[in-house]
CSV table of N, CA and C in Angstrom, one decimal:
chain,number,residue,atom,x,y,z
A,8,UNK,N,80.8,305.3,-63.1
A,8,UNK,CA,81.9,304.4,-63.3
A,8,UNK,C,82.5,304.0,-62.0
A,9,UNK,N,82.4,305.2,-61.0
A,9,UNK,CA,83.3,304.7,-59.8
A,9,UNK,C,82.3,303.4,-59.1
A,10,UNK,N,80.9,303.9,-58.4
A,10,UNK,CA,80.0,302.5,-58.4
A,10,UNK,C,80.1,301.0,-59.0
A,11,UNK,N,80.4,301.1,-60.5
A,11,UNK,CA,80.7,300.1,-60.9
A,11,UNK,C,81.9,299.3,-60.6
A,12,UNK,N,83.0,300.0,-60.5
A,12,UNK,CA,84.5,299.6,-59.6
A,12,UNK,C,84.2,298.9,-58.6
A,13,UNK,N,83.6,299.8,-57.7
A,13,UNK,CA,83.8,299.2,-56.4
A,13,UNK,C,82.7,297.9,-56.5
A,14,UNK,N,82.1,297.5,-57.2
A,14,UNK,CA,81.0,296.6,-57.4
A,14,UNK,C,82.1,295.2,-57.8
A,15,UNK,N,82.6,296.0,-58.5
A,15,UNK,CA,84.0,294.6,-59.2
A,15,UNK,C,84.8,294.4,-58.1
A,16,UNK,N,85.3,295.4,-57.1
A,16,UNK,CA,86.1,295.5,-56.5
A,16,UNK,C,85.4,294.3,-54.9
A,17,UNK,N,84.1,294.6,-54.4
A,17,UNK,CA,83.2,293.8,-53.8
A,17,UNK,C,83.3,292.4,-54.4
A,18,UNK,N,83.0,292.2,-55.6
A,18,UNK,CA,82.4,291.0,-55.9
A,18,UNK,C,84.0,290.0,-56.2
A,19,UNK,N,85.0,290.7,-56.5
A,19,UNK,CA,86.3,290.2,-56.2
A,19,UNK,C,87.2,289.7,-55.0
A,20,UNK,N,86.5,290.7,-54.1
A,20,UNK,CA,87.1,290.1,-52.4
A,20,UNK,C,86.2,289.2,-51.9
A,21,UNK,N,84.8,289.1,-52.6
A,21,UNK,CA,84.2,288.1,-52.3
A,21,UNK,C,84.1,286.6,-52.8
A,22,UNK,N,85.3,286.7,-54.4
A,22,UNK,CA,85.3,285.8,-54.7
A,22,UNK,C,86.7,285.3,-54.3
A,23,UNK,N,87.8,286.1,-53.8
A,23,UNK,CA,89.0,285.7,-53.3
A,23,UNK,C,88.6,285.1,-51.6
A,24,UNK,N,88.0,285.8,-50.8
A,24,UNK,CA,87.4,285.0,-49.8
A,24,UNK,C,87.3,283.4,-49.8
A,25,UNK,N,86.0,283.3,-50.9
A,25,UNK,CA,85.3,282.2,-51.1
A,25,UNK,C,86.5,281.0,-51.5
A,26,UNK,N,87.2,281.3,-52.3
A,26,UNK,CA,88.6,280.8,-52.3
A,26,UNK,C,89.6,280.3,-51.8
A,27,UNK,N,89.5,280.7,-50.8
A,27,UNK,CA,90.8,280.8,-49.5
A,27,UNK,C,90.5,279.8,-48.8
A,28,UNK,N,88.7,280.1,-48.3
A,28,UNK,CA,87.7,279.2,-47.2
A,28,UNK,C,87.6,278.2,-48.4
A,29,UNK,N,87.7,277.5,-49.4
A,29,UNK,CA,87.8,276.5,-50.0
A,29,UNK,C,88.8,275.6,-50.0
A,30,UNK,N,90.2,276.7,-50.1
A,30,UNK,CA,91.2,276.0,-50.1
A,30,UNK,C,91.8,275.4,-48.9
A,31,UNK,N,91.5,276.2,-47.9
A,31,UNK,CA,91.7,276.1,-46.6
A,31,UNK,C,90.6,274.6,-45.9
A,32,UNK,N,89.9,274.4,-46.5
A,32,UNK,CA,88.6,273.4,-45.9
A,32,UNK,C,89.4,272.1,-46.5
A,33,UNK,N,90.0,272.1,-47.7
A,33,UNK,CA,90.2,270.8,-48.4
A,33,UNK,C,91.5,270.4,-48.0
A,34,UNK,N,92.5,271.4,-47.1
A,34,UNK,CA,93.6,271.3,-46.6
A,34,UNK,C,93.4,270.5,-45.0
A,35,UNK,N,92.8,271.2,-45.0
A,35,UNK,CA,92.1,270.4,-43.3
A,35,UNK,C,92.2,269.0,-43.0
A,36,UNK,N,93.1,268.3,-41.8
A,36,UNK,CA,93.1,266.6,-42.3
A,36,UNK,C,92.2,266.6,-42.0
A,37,UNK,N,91.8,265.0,-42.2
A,37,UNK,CA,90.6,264.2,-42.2
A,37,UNK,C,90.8,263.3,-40.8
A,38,UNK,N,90.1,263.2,-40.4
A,38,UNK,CA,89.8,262.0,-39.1
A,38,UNK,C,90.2,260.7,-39.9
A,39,UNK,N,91.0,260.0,-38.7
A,39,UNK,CA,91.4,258.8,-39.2
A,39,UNK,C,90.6,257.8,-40.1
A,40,UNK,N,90.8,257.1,-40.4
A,40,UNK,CA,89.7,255.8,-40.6
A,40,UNK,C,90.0,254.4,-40.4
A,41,UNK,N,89.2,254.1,-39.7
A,41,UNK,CA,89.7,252.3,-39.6
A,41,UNK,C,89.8,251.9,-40.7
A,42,UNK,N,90.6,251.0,-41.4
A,42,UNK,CA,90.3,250.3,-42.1
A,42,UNK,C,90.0,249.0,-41.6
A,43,UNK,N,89.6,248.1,-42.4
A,43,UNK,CA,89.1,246.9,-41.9
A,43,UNK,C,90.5,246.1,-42.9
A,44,UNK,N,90.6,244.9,-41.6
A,44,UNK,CA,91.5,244.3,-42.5
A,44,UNK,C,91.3,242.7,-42.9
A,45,UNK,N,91.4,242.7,-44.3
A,45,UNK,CA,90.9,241.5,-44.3
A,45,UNK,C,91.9,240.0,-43.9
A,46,UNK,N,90.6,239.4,-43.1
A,46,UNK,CA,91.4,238.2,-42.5
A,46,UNK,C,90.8,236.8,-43.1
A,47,UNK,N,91.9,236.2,-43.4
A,47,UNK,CA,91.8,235.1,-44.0
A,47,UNK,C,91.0,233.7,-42.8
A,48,UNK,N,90.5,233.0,-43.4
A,48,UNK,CA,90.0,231.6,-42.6
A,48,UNK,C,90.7,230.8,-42.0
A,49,UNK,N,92.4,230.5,-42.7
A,49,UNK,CA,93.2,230.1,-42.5
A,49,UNK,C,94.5,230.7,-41.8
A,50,UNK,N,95.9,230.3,-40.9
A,50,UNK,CA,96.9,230.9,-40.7
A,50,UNK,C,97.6,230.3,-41.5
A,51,UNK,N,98.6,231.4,-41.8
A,51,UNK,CA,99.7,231.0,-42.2
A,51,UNK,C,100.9,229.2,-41.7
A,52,UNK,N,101.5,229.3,-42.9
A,52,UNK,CA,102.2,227.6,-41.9
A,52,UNK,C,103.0,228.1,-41.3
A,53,UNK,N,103.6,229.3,-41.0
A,53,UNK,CA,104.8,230.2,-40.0
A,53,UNK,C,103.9,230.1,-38.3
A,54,UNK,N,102.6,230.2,-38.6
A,54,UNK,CA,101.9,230.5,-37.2
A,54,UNK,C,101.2,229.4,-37.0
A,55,UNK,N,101.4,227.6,-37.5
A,55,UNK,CA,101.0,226.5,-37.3
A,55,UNK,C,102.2,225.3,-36.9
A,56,UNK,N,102.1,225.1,-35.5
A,56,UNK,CA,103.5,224.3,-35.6
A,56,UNK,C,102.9,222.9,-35.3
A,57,UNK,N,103.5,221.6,-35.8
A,57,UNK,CA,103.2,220.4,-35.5
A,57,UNK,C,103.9,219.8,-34.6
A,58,UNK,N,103.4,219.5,-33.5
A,58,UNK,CA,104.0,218.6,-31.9
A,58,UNK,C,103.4,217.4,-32.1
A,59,UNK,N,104.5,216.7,-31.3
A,59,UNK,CA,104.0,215.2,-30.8
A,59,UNK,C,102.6,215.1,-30.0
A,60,UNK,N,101.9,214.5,-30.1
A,60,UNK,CA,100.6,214.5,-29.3
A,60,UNK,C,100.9,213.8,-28.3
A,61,UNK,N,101.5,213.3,-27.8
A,61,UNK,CA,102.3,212.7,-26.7
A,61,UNK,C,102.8,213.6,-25.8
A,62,UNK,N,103.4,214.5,-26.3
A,62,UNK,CA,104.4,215.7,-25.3
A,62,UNK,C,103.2,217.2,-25.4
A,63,UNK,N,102.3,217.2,-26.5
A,63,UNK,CA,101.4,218.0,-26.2
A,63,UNK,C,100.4,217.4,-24.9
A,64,UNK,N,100.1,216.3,-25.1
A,64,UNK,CA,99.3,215.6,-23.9
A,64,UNK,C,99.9,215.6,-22.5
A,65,UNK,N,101.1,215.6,-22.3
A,65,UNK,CA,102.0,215.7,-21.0
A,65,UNK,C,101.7,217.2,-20.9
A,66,UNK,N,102.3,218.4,-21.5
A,66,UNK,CA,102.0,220.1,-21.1
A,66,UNK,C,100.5,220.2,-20.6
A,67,UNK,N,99.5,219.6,-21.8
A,67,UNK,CA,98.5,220.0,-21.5
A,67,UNK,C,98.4,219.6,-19.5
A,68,UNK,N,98.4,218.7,-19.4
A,68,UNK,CA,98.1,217.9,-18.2
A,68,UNK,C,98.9,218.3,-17.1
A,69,UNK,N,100.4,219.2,-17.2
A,69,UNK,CA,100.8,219.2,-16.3
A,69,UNK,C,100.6,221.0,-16.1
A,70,UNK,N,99.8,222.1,-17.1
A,70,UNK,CA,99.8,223.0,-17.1
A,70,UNK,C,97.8,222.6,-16.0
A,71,UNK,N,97.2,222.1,-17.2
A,71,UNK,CA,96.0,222.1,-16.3
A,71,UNK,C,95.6,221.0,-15.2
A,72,UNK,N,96.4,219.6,-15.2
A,72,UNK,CA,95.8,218.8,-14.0
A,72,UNK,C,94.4,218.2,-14.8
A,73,UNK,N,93.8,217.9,-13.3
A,73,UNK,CA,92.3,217.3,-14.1
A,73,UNK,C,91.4,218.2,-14.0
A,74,UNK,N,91.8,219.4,-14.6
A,74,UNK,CA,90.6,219.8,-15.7
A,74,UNK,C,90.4,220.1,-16.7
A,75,UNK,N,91.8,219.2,-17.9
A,75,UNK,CA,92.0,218.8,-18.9
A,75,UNK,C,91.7,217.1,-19.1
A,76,UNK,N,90.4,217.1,-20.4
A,76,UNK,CA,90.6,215.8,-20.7
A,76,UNK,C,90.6,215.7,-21.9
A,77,UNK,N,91.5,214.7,-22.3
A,77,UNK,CA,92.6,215.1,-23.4
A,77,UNK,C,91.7,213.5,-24.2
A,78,UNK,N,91.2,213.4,-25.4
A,78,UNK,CA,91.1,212.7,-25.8
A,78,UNK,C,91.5,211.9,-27.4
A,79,UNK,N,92.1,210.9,-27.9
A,79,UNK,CA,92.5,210.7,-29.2
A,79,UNK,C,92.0,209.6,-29.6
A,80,UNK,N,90.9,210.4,-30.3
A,80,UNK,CA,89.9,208.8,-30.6
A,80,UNK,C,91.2,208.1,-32.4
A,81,UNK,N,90.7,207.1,-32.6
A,81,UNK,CA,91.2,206.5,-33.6
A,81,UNK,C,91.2,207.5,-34.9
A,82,UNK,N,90.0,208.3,-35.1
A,82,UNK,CA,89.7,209.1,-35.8
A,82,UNK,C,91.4,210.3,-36.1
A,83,UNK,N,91.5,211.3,-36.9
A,83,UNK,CA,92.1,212.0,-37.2
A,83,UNK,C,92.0,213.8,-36.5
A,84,UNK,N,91.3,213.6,-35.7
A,84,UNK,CA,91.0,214.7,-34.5
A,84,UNK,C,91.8,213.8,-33.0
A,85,UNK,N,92.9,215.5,-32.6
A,85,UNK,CA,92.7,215.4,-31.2
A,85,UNK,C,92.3,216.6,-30.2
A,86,UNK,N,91.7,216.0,-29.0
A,86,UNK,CA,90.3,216.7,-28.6
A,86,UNK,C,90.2,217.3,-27.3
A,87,UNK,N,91.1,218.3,-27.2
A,87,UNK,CA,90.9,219.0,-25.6
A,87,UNK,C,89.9,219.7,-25.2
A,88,UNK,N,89.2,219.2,-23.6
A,88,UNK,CA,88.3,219.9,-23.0
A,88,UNK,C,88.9,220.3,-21.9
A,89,UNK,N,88.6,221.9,-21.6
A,89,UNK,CA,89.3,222.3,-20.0
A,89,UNK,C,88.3,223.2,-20.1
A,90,UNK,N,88.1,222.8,-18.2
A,90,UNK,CA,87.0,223.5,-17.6
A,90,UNK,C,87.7,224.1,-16.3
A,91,UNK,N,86.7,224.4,-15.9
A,91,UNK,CA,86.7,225.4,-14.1
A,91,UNK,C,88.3,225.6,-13.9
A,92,UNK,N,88.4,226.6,-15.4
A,92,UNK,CA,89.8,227.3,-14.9
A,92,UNK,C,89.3,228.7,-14.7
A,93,UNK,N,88.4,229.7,-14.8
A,93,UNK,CA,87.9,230.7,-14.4
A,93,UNK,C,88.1,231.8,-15.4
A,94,UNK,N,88.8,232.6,-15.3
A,94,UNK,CA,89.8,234.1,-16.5
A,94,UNK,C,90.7,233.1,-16.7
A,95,UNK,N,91.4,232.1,-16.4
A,95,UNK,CA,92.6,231.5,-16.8
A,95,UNK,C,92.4,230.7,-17.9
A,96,UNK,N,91.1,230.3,-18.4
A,96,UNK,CA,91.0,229.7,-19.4
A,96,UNK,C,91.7,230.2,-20.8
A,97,UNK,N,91.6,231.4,-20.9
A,97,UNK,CA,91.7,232.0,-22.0
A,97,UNK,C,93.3,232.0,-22.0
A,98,UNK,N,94.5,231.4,-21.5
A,98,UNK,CA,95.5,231.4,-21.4
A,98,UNK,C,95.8,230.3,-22.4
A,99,UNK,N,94.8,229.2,-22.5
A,99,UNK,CA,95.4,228.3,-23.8
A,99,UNK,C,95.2,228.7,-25.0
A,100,UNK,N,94.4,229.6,-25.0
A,100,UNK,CA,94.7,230.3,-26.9
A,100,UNK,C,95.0,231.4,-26.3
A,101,UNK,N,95.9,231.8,-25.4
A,101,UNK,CA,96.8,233.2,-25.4
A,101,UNK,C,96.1,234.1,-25.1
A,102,UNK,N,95.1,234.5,-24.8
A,102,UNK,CA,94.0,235.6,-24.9
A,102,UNK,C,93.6,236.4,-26.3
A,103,UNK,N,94.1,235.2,-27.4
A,103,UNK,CA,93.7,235.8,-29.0
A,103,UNK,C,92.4,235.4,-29.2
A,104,UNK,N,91.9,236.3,-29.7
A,104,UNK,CA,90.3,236.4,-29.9
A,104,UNK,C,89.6,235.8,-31.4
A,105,UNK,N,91.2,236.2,-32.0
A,105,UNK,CA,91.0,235.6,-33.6
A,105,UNK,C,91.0,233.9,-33.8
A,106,UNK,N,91.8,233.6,-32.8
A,106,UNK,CA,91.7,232.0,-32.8
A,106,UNK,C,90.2,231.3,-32.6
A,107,UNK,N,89.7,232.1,-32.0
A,107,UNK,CA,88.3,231.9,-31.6
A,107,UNK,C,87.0,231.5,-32.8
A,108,UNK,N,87.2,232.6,-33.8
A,108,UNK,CA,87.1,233.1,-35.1
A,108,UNK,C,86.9,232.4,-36.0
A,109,UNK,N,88.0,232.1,-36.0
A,109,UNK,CA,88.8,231.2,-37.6
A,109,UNK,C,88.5,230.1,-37.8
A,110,UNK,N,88.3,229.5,-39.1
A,110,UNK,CA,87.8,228.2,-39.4
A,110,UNK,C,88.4,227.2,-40.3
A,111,UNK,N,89.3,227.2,-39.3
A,111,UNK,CA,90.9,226.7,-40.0
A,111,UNK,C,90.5,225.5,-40.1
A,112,UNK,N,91.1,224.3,-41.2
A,112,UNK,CA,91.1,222.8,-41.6
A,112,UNK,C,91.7,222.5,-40.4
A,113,UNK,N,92.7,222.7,-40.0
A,113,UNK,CA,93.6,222.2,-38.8
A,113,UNK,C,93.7,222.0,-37.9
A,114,UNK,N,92.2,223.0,-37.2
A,114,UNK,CA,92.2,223.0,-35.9
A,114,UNK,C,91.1,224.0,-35.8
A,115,UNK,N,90.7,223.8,-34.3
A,115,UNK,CA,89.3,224.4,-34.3
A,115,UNK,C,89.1,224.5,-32.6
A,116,UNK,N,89.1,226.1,-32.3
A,116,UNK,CA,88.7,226.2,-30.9
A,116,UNK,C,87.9,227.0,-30.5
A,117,UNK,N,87.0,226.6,-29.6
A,117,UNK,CA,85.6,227.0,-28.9
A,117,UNK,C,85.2,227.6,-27.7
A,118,UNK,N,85.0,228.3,-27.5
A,118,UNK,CA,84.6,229.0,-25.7
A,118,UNK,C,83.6,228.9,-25.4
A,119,UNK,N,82.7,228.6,-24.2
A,119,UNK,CA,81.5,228.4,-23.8
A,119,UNK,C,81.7,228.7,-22.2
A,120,UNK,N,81.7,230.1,-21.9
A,120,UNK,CA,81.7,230.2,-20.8
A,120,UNK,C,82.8,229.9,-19.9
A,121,UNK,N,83.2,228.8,-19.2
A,121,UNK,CA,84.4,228.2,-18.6
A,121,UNK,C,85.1,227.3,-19.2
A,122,UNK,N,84.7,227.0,-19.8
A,122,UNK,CA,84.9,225.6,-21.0
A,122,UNK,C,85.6,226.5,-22.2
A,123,UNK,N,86.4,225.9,-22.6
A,123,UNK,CA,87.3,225.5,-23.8
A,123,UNK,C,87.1,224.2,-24.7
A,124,UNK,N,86.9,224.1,-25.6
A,124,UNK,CA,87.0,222.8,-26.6
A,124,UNK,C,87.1,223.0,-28.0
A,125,UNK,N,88.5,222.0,-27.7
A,125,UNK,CA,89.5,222.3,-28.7
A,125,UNK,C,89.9,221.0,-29.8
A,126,UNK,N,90.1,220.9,-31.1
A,126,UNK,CA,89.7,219.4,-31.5
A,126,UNK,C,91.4,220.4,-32.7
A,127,UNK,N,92.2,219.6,-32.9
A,127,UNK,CA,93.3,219.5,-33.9
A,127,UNK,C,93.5,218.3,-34.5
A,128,UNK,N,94.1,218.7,-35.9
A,128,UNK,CA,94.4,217.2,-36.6
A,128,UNK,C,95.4,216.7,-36.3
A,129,UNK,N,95.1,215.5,-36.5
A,129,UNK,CA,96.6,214.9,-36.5
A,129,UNK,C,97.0,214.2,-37.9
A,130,UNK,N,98.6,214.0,-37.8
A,130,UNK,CA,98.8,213.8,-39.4
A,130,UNK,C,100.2,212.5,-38.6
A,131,UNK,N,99.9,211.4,-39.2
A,131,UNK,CA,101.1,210.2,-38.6
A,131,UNK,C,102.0,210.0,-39.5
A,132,UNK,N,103.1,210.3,-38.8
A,132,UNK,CA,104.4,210.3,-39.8
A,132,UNK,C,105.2,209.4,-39.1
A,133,UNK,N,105.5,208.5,-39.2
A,133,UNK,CA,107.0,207.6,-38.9
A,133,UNK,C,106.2,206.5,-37.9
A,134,UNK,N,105.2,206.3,-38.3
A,134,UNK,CA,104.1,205.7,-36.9
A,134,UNK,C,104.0,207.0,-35.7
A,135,UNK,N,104.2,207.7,-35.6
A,135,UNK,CA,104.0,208.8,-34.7
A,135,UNK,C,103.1,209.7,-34.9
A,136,UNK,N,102.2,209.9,-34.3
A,136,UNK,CA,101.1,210.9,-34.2
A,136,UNK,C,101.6,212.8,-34.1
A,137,UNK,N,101.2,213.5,-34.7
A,137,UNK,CA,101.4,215.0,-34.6
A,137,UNK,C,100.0,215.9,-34.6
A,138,UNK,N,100.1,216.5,-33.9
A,138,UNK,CA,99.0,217.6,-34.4
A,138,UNK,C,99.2,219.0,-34.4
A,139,UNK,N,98.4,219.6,-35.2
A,139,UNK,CA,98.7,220.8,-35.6
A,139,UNK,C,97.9,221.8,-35.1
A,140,UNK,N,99.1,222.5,-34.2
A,140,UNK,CA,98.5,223.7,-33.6
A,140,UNK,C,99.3,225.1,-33.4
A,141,UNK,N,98.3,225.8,-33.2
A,141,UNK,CA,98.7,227.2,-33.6
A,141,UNK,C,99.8,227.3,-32.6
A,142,UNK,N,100.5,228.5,-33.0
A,142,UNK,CA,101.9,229.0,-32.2
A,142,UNK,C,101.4,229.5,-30.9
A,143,UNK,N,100.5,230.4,-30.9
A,143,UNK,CA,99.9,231.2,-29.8
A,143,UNK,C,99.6,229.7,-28.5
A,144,UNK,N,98.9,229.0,-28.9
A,144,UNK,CA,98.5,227.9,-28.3
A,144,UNK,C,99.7,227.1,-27.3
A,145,UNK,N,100.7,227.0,-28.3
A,145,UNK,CA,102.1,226.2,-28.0
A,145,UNK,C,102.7,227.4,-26.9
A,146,UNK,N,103.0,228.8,-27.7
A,146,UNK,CA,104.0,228.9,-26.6
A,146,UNK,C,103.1,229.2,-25.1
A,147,UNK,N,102.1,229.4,-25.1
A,147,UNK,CA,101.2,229.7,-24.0
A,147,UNK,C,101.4,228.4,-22.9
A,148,UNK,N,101.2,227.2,-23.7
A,148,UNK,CA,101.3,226.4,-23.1
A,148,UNK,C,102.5,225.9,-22.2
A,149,UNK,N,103.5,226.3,-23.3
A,149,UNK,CA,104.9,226.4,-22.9
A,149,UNK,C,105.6,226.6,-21.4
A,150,UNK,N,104.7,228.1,-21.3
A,150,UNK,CA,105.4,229.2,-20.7
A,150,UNK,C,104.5,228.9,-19.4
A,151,UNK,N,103.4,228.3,-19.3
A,151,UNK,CA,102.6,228.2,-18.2
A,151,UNK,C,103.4,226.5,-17.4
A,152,UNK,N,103.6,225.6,-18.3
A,152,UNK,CA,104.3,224.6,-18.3
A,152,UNK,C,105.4,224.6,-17.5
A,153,UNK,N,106.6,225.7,-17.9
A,153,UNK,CA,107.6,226.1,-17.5
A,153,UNK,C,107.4,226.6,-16.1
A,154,UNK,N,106.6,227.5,-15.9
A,154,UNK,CA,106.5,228.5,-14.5
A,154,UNK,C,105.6,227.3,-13.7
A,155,UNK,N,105.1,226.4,-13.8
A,155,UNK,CA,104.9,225.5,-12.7
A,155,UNK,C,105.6,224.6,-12.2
């Protein structure tokens, strides 16, 4: 009878063990996890602002000089190319990567090495031309505009 005990007594610390290391394994955190987040095609109208293509045409030109050529065909696209600005290129979409990306109705911009090419709509209100461009774009442009 006493053999039998200790057999219960064994097979009980080994089932309270097994227990412990179970509870203790599922308590354990977990390594983070990225989640992925989903991103839309479009920005929001809070992060799309519409300027004069007039006064956007003056920043552009007085931020890059001639290695912006700024073009507005009759069509409903307007059409920036800037070249042999070097790493500084990436200062007219801000250095956002998602602008790059996205395949927004409103605007659409491209990297190719040193080259940028950038085509936005325009929408005529009052006989006045506007196009619609991202925030990131504007205040970049702004701020480079400003400090020259």
């Amino acid at each position: 009878m006493k053999n039998i005990s200790k057999i219960y007594i064994f097979l009980g610390l080994i089932v309270l063990v097994a227990g412990v290391l179970v509870w203790v394994s599922l308590l354990r955190p977990k390594a983070f996890e990225v989640a992925k987040v989903d991103t839309t095609d479009q920005l929001p109208d809070r992060n799309i602002v519409s300027i004069q293509v007039d006064s956007l045409t003056n920043i552009i030109r007085l931020v890059y000089g001639t290695d912006a050529a700024v073009t507005l065909p009759d069509s409903e696209a307007y059409v920036v190319k800037i070249q042999n600005q070097g790493n500084e290129i990436s200062n007219f979409y801000n250095d956002n990567p998602r602008l790059l990306e996205m395949h927004d109705k409103r605007f659409s911009i491209k990297r190719t090495g040193n080259r940028v090419e950038a085509s936005f709509v325009i929408e005529t209100i009052d006989n006045r031309k506007y196009a619609f461009v991202p925030t990131d774009v504007v205040y970049k442009l702004a701020e480079l505009a400003y400090n020259k």
